[in-house]
XYZ file of C-alpha atoms in Angstrom:
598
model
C -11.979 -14.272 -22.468
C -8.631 -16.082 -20.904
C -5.390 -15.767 -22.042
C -5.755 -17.069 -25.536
C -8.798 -15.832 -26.783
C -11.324 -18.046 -25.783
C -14.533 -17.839 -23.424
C -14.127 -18.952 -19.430
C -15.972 -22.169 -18.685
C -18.533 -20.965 -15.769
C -17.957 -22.007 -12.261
C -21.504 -21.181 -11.101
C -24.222 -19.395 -13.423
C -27.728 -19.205 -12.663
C -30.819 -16.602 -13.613
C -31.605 -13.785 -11.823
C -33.900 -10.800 -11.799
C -33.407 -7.228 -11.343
C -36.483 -5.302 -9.569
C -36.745 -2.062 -11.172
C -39.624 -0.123 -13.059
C -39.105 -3.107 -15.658
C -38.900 -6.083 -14.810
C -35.005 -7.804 -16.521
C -33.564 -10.877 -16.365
C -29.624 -11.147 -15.985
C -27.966 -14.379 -16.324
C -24.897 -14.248 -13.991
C -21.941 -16.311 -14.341
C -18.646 -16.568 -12.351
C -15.652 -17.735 -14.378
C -12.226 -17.287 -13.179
C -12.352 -13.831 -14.864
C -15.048 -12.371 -12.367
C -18.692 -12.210 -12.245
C -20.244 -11.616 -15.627
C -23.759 -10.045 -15.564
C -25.497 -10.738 -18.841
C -28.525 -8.457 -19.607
C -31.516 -9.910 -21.036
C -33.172 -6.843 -22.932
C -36.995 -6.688 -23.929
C -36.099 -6.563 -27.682
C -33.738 -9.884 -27.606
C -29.963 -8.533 -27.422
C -27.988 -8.621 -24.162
C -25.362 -7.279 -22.986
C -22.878 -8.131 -20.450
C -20.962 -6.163 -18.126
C -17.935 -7.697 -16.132
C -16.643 -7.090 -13.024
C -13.184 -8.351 -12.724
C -11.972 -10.500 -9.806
C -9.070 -8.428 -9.409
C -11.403 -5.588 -8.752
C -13.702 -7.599 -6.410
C -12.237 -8.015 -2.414
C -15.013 -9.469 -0.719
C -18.111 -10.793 -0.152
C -20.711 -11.616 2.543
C -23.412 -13.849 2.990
C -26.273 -12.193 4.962
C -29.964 -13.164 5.984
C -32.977 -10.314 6.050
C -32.758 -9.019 10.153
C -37.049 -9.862 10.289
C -37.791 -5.716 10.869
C -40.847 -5.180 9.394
C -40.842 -2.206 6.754
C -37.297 -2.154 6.565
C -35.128 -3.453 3.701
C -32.398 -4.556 5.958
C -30.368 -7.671 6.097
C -28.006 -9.276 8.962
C -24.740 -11.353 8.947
C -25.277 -14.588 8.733
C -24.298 -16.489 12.280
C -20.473 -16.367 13.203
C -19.960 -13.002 11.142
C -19.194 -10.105 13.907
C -18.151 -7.123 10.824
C -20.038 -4.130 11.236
C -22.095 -2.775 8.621
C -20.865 0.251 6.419
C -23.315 2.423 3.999
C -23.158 2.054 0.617
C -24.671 3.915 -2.022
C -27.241 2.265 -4.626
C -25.427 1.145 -7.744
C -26.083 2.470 -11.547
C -25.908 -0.771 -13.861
C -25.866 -0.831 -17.604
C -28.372 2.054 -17.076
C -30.885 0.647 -14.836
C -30.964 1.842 -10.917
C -32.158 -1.152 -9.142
C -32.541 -1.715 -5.793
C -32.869 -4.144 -2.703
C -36.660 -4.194 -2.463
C -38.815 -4.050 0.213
C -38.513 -7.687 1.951
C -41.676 -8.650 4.593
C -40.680 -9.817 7.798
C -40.467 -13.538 8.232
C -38.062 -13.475 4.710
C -36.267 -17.035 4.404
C -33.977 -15.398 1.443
C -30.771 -16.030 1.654
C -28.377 -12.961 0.314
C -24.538 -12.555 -0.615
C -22.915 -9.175 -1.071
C -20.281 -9.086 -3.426
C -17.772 -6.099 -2.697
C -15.537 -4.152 -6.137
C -14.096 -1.628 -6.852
C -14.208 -0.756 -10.333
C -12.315 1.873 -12.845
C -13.879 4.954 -14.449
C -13.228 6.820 -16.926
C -10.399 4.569 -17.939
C -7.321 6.515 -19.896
C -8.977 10.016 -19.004
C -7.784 12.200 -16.347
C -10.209 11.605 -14.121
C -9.901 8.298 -13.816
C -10.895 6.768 -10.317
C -12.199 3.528 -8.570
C -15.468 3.634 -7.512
C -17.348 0.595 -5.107
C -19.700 -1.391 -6.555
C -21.892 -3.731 -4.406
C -24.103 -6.963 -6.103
C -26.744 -8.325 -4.032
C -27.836 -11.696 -4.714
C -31.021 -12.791 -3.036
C -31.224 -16.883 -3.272
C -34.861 -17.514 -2.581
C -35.551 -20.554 -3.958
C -36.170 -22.726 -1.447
C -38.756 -22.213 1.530
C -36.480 -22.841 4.060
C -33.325 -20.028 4.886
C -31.035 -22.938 5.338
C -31.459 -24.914 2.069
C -31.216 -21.013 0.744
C -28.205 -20.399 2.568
C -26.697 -23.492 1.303
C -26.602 -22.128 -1.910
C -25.399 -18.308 -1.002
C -22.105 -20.113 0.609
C -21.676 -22.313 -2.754
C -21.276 -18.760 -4.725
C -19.180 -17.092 -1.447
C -16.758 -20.249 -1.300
C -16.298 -20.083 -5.419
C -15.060 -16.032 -5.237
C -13.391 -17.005 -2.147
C -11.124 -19.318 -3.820
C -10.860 -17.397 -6.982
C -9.868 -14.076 -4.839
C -7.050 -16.333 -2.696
C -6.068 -17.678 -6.130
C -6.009 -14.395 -8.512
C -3.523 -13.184 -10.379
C -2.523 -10.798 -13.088
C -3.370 -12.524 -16.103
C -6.204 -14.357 -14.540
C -4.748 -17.516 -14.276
C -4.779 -20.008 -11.048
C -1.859 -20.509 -9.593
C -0.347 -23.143 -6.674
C -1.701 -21.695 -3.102
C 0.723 -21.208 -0.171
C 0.436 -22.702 3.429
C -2.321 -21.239 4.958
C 0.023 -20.233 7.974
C 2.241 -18.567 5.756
C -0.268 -15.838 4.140
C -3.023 -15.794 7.110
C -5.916 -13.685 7.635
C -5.174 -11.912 10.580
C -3.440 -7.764 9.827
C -1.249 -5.717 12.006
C -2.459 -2.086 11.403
C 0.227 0.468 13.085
C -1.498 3.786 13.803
C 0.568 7.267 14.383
C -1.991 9.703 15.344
C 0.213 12.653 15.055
C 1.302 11.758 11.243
C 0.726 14.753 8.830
C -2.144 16.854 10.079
C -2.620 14.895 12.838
C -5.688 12.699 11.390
C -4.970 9.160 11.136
C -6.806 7.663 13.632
C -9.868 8.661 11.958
C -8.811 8.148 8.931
C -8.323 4.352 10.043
C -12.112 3.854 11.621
C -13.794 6.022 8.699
C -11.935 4.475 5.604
C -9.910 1.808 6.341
C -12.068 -0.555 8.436
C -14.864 -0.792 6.286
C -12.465 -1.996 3.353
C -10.862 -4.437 6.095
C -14.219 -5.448 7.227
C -15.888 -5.937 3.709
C -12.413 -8.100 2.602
C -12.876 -10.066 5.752
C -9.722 -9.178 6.602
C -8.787 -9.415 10.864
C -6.515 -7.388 12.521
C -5.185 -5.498 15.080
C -4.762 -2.035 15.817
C -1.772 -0.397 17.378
C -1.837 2.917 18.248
C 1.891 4.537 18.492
C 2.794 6.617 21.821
C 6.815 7.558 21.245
C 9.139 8.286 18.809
C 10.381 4.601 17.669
C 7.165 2.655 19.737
C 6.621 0.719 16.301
C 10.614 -0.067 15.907
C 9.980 -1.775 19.634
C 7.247 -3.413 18.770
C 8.683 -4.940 15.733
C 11.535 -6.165 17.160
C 9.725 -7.553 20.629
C 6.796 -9.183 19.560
C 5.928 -12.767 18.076
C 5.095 -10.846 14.625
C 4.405 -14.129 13.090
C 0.445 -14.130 14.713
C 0.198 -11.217 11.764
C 0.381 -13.648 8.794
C -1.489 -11.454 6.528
C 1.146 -8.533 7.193
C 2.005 -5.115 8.769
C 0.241 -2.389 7.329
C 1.328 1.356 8.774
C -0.671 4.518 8.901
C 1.321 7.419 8.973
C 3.946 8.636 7.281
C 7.314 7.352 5.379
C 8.912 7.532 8.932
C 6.772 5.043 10.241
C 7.506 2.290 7.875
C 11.453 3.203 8.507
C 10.912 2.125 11.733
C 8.890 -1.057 11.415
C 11.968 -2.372 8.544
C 14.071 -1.308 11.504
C 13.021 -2.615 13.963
C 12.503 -6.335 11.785
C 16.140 -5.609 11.162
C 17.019 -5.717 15.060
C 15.308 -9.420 15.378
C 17.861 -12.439 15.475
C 15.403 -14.031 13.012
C 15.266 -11.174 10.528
C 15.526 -13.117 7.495
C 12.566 -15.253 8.154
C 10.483 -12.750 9.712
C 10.878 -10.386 5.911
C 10.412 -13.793 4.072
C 6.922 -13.955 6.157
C 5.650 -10.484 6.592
C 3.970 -7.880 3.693
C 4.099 -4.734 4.332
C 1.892 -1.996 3.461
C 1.777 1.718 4.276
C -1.548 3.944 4.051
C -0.272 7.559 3.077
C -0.941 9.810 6.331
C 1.522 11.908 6.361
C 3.767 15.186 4.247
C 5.579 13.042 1.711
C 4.062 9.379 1.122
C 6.854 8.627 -0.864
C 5.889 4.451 -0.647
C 2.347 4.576 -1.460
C 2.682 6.968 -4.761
C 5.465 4.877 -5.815
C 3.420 1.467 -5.556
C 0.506 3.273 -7.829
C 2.983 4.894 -10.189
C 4.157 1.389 -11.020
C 0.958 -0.552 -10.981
C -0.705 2.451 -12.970
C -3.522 2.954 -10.113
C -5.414 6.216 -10.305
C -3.198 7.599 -6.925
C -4.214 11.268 -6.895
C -8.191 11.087 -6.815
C -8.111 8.933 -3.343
C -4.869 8.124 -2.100
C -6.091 6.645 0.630
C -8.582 4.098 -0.738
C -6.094 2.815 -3.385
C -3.494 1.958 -0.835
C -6.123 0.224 1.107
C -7.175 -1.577 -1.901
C -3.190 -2.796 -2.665
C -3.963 -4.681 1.206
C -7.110 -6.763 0.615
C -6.007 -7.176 -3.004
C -3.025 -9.707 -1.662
C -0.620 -9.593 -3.787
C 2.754 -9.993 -2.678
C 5.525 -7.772 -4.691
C 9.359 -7.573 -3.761
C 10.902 -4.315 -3.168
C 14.764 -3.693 -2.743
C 15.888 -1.940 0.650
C 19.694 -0.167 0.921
C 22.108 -1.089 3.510
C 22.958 2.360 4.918
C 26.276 2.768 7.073
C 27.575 5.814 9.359
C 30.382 5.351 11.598
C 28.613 4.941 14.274
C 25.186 3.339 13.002
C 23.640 0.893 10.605
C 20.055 1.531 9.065
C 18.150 0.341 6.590
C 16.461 2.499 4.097
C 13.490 2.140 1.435
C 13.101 5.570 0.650
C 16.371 8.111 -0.200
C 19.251 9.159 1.073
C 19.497 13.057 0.793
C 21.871 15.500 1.310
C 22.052 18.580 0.587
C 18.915 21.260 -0.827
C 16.081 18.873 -0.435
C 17.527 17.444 2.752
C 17.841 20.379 4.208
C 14.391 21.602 3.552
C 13.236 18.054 5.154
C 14.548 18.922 8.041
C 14.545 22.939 8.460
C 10.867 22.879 7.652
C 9.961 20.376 10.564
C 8.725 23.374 12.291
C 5.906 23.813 10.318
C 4.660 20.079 9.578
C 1.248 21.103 10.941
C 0.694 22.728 7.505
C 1.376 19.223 5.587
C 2.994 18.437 2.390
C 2.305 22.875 1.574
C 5.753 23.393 4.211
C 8.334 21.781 1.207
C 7.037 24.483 -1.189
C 7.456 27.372 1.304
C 10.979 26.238 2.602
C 11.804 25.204 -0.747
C 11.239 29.070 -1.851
C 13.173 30.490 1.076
C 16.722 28.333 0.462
C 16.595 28.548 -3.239
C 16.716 32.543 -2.400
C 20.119 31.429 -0.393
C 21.238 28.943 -2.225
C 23.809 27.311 -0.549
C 26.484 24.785 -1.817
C 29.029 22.122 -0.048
C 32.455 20.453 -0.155
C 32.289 16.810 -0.672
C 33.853 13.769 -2.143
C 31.463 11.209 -3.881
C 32.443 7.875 -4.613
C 29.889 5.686 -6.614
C 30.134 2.158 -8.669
C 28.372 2.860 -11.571
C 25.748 0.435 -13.234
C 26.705 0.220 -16.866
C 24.098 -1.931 -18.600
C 21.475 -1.304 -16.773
C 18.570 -3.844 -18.489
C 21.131 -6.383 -17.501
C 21.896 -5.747 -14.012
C 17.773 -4.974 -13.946
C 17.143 -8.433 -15.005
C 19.619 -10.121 -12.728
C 18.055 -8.455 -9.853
C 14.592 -8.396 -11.011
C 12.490 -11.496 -9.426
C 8.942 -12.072 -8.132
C 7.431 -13.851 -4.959
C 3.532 -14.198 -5.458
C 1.410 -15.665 -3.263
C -2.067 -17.422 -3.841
C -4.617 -19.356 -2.514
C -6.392 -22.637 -3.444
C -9.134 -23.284 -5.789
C -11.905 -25.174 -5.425
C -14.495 -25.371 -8.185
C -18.208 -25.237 -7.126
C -21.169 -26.095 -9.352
C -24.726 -25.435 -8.602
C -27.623 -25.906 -10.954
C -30.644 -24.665 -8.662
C -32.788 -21.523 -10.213
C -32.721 -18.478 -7.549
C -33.438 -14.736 -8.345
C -31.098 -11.546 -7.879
C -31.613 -7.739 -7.013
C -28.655 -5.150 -7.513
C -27.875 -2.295 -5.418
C -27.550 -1.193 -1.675
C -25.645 -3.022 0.638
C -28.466 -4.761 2.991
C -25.680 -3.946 5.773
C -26.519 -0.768 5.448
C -29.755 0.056 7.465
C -30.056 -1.131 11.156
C -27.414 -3.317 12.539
C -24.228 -1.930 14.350
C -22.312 -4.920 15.124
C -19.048 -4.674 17.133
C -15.647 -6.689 15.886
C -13.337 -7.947 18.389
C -9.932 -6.587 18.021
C -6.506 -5.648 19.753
C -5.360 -1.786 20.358
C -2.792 -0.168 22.055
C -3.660 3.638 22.911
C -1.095 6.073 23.928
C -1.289 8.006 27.460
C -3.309 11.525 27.538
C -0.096 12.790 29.620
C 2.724 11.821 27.153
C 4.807 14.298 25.807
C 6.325 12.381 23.041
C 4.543 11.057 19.891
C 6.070 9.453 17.125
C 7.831 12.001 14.549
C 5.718 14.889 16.217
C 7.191 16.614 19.383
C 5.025 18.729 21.534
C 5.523 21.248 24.018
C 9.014 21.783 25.030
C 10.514 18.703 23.435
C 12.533 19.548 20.205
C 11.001 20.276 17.031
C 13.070 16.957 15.379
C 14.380 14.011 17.029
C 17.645 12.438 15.440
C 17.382 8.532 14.628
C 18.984 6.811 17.971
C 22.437 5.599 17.850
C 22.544 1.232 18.315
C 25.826 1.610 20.852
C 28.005 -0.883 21.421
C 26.891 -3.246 24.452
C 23.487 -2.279 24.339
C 20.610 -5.232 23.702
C 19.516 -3.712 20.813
C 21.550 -4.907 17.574
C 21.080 -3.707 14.358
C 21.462 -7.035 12.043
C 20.714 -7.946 8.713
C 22.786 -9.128 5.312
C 26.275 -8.751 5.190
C 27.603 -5.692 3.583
C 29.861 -6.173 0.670
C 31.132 -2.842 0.907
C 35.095 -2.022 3.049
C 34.685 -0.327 6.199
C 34.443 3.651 5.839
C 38.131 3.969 7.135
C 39.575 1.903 4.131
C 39.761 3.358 0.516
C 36.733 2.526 -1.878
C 37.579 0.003 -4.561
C 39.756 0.760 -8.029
C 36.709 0.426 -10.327
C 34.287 2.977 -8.788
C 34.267 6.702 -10.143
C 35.828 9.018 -7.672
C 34.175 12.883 -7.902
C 35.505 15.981 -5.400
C 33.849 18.961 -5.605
C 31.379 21.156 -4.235
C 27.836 19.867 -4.618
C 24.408 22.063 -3.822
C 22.507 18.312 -3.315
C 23.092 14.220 -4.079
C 19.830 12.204 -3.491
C 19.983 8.729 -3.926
C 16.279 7.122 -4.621
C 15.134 3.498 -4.955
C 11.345 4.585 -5.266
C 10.357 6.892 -8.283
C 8.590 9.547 -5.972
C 10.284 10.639 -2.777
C 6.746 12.774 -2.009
C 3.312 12.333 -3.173
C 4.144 15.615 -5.867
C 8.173 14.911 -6.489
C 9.296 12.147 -8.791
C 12.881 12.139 -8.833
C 13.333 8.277 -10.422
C 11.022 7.977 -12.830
C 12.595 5.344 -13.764
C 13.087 3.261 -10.472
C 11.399 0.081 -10.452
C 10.428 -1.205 -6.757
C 12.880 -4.196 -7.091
C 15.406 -3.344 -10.194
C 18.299 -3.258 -8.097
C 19.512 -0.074 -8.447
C 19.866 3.360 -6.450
C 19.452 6.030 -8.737
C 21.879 9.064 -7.614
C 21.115 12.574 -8.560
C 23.819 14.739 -8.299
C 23.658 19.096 -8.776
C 27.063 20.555 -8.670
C 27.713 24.168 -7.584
C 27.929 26.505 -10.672
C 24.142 25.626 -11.554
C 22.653 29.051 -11.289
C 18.881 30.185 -9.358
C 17.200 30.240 -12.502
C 17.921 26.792 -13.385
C 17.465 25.781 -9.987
C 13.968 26.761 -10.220
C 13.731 25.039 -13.269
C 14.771 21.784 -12.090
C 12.394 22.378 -9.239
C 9.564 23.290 -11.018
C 10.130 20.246 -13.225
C 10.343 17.613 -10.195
C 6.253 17.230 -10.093
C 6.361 15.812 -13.719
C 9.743 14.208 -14.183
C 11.024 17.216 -16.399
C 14.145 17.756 -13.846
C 15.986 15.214 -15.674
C 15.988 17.750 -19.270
C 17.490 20.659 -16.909
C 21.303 21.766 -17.562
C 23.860 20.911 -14.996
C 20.974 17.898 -13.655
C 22.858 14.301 -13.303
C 21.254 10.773 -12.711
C 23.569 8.063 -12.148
C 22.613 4.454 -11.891
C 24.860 3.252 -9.135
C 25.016 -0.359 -7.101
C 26.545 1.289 -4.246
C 27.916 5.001 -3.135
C 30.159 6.250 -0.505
C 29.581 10.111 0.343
C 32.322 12.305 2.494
C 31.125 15.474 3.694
C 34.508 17.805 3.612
C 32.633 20.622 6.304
C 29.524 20.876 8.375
C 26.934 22.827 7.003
C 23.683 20.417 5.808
C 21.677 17.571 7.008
C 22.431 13.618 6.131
C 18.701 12.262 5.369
C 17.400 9.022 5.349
C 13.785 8.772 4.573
C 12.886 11.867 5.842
C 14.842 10.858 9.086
C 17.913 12.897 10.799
C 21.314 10.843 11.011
C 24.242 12.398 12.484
C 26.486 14.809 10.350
C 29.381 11.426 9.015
C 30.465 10.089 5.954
C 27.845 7.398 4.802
C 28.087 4.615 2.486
C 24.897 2.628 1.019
C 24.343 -0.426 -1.176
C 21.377 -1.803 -2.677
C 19.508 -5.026 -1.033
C 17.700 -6.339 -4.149
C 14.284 -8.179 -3.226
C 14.901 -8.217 0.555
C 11.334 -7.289 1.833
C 7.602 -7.688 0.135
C 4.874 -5.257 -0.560
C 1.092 -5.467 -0.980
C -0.073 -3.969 -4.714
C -3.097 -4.241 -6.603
C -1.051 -6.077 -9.492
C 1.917 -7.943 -10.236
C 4.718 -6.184 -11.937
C 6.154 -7.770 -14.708
């Protein structure tokens, strides 16, 4: 059904069989919706089951590889993706299978690639792959068949460069603007120290079934994918920049874009993307807790699934300013409690996200407080200000409609990838040396146990650029409207993303690109039992109910630390001890998500 009620006109819809103990007929049809597969039962009824195009990413056309006894298929010529195993798919109750195929087959096949929801509204609710196998066999000769397996491939094709929310077909884009071809950043040390193989056993496959290119950097020093961002011709990656590792690792790539004399274009251009690697995965828990994706089952397979499902999705970054440095921030800005346990528990990151609860335990047994003046300009109506701010850039692809009226037959199930072929892509990687001491955001041996984000001195090459800040200068007084506070504070943490960790929502009601910072503030007086209350409450969004717990939505803050004492933060990332100031950057940068926000 489309928008207003009625039934899709089919773009291609032919009769197929499923082999099985009994023999059924499905009529499938592809409609700008998805790929409907209508069930022809034995007593006369049918019923169809549809698989959305939002929830396909991919398909394949593939030719039987002419082993006798095995029911294995190939790529057809010009493909080099390797095969990944599937399991066999369940379908309106029937297991069905690719059959056995003799050798000599002239079939023609075409893998279609989704991944569906279950258990929809419980909690258990997950995506699971699906793979249709359509076996066009009409003909006696593979080509004619093969003609007709690239009419179906070139219809989804079109629909899947051309989908959006609603289902509707949009204008495309250049083709050099949104290109095929990824940059996939890789820090091996992130989190546990697992992202590497993470990358080949996960994340490829999902690239490789999308038909999505890329290449693969693999970091070797603190601030290696801040160089590379700023030093390379970045606009060969059309389809985007997609990092594995933690929320430090995207800080430095929107860093580094920041230090290029062409960083307007180049954040006009890219999409960026993060796949959650490391202790807090702030970005990617944020981007599901707005697009209602089912984060928590498989983090790491929905944030892959936000890549290949293209859709581009603004998201504000804040201007952040020391007095002797300029960074840009997506995250937070802490100071204070949870700042400090950022940074005090670096020295046991090899445990994961498990080292916030420990440390967490430890300092709310001292529970510290500190001098401080915060100066904020406060967002009164804040559905208006959302609105002004809130805009969308989507991107598409073309549409070409594809008819076919030639009678070809069907089997469901495995993946004929999956059984003999090991076929080698060609790609670009970057390894680090055995003998280097310094990864990025994980020191080893007798380097320090946290490196502090690198001053940009004056008369260096490197120059940290960017929009114009509205704000004064840190040495002149803040403006007459903004609310002035002085007091002694246990923590202020400023979010733009709802959740600062994958278990920690402190927004929860930060939109990616609504324009505001939202500024938590805990003033000293609150005592350890209420502490512990607002801590316990952080996981569910509960904090905000806690006595002595303030959220202010602010366009811009200035913060003056009156005495040393705890750590300036900025996502997850040590500045220098100074007074900071921050404003909001509605829309600057773009995102990859599975939908469109509204």
């Amino acid at each position: 059904m489309d928008g207003n009620g009625l039934t899709a006109s089919p773009i291609l819809e032919e009769t197929f069989y499923a082999l099985s103990r009994k023999q059924y007929s499905y009529k499938v049809s592809l409609t700008n919706e998805g790929l409907h597969l209508t069930k022809n039962n034995d007593d006369g009824t049918e019923k169809t089951n549809l698989i959305h195009i939002r929830d396909i990413i991919g398909c394949k056309c593939m030719r039987n590889s002419g082993k006798s006894g095995h029911c294995a298929c190939r790529p057809v010529k010009g493909s080099t993706r390797k095969a990944t195993r599937d399991t066999t798919t369940e379908l309106d109750e029937c297991q069905v299978r690719v059959p056995y195929v003799e050798a000599g087959d002239c079939s023609a096949y075409l893998c279609v690639y989704a991944f569906v929801l279950k258990n929809v509204g419980a909690k258990n609710e997950k995506r699971d792959k699906m793979t249709v196998t359509l076996r066009f066999r009409n003909f006696n000769s593979y080509d004619e068949n093969s003609r007709v397996a690239a009419k179906w491939k070139l219809a989804i094709k079109s629909l899947l460069r051309a989908r959006c929310e609603d289902g509707t077909i949009v204008a495309p884009l250049d083709d050099h603007y949104l290109g095929n071809h990824l940059l996939v950043i890789v820090n091996p040390k992130s989190g546990v120290g697992k992202s590497r193989e993470i990358f080949q056993r996960k994340i490829a496959p999902i690239l490789n079934m999308a038909d999505v290119d890329y290449d693969l950097h693999i970091t070797c020093m603190q601030n290696d994918a801040r160089n590379l961002m700023r030093t390379s011709n970045i606009y060969k990656w059309g389809r985007g920049v997609v990092v594995l590792g933690g929320d430090g690792l995207m800080f430095e790539v929107i860093n580094g874009l920041m230090e290029r004399s062409d960083w307007q274009r180049a954040f006009e251009y890219l999409t960026l993307a993060v796949i959650p690697c490391g202790s807090g995965n702030g970005m990617a828990k944020s981007i599901s807790f707005e697009t209602k994706e089912p984060y928590n089952p498989d983090p790491i397979l929905i944030s892959a699934l936000n890549i290949v499902g293209g859709n581009r999705c603004p998201m504000d970054l804040v201007r952040v300013e020391t007095l002797t440095q300029v960074v840009y921030s997506f995250l937070s800005i802490g100071w204070g409690f949870i700042a400090d346990i950022d940074i005090e528990s670096e020295r046991l990151r090899m445990i994961g996200s498990p080292r916030f609860t420990i440390w967490s335990i430890a300092r709310l047994i001292g529970l510290r407080s500190y001098p401080a003046r915060l100066s904020y300009s406060k967002i009164d109506n804040l559905e208006t200000e959302t609105r002004m701010n809130n805009y969308t850039r989507g991107t598409s692809g073309d549409f070409q409609e594809v008819t076919d009226d030639e009678p070809v037959s069907i089997e469901f199930g495995m993946d004929p990838l999956q059984e003999d072929f090991e076929i080698q892509r060609e790609r670009i990687e970057s390894f680090s040396s055995i003998i280097s001491k310094r990864t990025a955001f994980m020191s080893v041996n007798e380097a320090p146990s946290f490196s502090s984000i690198p001053d940009v001195i004056e008369g260096s090459e490197v120059w940290v650029r960017g929009p114009m800040s509205k704000l004064p200068p840190l040495s002149d007084p803040v403006p007459s409207d903004w609310v002035v506070v002085e007091d002694e504070f246990v923590m202020i943490h400023a979010s733009y993303l709802s959740h600062i960790s994958e278990d920690v929502i402190l927004a929860p009601k930060s939109k990616l690109n609504d324009g505001v910072i939202w500024l938590l503030v805990i003033k000293n007086g609150i005592s350890r039992t209420t502490f512990l209350q607002f801590l316990l409450g952080l996981s569910s969004g509960n904090h905000l109910a806690v006595p002595n717990v303030e959220m202010i939505p602010v366009r811009a803050f200035r913060l003056e630390p009156l005495s040393q004492g705890s750590h300036l933060v900025v996502d997850g990332e040590l500045l220098k001890h100074s007074p900071v100031q921050a404003e909001i950057m509605p829309g600057i940068t773009n995102v990859y998500a599975r939908q469109k926000f509204s």
